[in-house]
CSV table of C-alpha atoms in Angstrom, one decimal:
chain,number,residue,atom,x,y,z
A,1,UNK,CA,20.8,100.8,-62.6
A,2,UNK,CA,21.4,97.0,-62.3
A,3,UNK,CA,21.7,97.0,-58.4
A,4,UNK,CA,17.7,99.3,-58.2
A,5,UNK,CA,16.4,96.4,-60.5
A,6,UNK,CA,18.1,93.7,-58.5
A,7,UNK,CA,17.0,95.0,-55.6
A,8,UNK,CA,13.7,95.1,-56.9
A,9,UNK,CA,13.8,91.5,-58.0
A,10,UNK,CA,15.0,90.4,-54.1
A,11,UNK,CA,12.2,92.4,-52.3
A,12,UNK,CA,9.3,91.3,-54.5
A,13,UNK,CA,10.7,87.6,-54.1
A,14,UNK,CA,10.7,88.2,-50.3
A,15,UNK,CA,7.4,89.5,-50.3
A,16,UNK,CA,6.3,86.1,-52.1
A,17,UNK,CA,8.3,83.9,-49.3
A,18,UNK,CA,6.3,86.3,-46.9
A,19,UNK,CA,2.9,84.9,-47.7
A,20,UNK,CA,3.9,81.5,-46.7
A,21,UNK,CA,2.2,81.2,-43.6
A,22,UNK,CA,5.1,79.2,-41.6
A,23,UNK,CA,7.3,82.3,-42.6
A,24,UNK,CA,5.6,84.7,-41.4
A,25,UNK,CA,4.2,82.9,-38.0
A,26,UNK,CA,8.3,81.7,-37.3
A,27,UNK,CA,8.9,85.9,-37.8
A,28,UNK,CA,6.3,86.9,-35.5
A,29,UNK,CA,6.9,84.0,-33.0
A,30,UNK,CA,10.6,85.1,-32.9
A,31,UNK,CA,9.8,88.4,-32.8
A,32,UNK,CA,7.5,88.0,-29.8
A,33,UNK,CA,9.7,85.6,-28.3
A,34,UNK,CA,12.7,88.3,-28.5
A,35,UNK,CA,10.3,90.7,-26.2
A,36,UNK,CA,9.5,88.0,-24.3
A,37,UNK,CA,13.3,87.9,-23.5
A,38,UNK,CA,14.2,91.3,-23.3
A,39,UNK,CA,10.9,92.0,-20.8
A,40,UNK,CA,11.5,89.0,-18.7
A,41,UNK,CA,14.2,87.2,-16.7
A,42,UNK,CA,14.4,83.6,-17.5
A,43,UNK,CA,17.0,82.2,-14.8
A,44,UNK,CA,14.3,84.6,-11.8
A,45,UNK,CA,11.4,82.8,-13.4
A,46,UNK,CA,12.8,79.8,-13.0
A,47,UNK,CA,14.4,80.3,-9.2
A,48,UNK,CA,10.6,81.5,-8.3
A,49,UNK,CA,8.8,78.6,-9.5
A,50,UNK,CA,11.4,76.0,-7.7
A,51,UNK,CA,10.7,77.8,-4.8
A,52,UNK,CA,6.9,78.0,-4.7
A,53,UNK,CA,4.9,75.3,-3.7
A,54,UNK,CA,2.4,75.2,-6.5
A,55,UNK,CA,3.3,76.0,-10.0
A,56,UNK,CA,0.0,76.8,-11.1
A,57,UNK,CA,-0.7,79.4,-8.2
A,58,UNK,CA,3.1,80.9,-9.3
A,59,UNK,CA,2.2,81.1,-12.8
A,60,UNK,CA,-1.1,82.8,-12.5
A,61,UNK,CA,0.6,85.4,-9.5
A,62,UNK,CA,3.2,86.1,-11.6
A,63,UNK,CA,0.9,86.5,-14.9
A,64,UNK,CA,-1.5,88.7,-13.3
A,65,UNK,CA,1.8,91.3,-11.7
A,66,UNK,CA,3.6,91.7,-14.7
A,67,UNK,CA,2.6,94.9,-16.8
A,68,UNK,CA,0.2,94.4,-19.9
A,69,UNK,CA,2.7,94.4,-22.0
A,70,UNK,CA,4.3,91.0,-21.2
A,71,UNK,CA,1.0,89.8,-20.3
A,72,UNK,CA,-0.1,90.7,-24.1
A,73,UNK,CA,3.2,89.4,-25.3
A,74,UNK,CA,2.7,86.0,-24.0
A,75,UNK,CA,-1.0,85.7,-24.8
A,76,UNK,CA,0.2,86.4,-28.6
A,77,UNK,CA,3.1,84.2,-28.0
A,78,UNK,CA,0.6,81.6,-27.1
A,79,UNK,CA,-1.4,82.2,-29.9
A,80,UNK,CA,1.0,81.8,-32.6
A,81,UNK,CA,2.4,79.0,-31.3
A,82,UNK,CA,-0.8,77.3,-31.4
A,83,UNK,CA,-1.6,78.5,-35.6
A,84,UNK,CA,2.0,77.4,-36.1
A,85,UNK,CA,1.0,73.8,-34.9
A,86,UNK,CA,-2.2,73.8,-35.9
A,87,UNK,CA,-0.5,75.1,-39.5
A,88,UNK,CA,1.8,72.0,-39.5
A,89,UNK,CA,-0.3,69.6,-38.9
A,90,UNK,CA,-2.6,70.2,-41.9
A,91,UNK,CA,0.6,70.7,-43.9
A,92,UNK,CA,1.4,67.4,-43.0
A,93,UNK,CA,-2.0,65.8,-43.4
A,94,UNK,CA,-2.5,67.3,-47.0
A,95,UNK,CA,1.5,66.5,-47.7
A,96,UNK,CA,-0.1,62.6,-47.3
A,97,UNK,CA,-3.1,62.8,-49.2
A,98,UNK,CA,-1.3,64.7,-51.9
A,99,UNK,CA,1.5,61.9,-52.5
């Protein structure tokens, strides 16, 4: 009986940490980065792009091949990244106004 209410106890703090938003952003973003990873080959990507001549022409080639799954994956990927700096700045900016 103590271990059901204990576990109780741990999942409703977790669900609390949850609604934190840089929790929950670093979860997705590592999650999206993990199928990033698993989708994509890093040390290919990077041979490629030394060998084209223009790395904008290489990304957008190689963006518009790839299956919509990666492509969807790095859009979100993008995405995140940019509400888990935009979330870190005004953490910081209301850290200073607040102290």
């Amino acid at each position: 009986m103590k271990s059901r209410i204990m576990f109780g106890v741990y999942l409703v703090c977790f669900m609390r940490k949850l609604k934190n938003p840089f929790i929950a952003e670093s979860f997705v973003l590592l999650v999206l980065a993990s199928v990033l990873i698993y989708f994509v080959s890093i040390p290919s990507v990077l041979i490629n792009m030394s060998t084209s001549e223009s790395f904008y022409s290489y990304f957008m080639s190689a963006f518009f091949d790839t299956e919509l799954l990666v492509q969807s994956s790095v859009v979100l990927t993008a995405v995140t990244i940019l509400f888990f700096v935009r979330n870190i700045s005004l953490y910081t900016v209301l850290r200073q106004r607040l102290n």
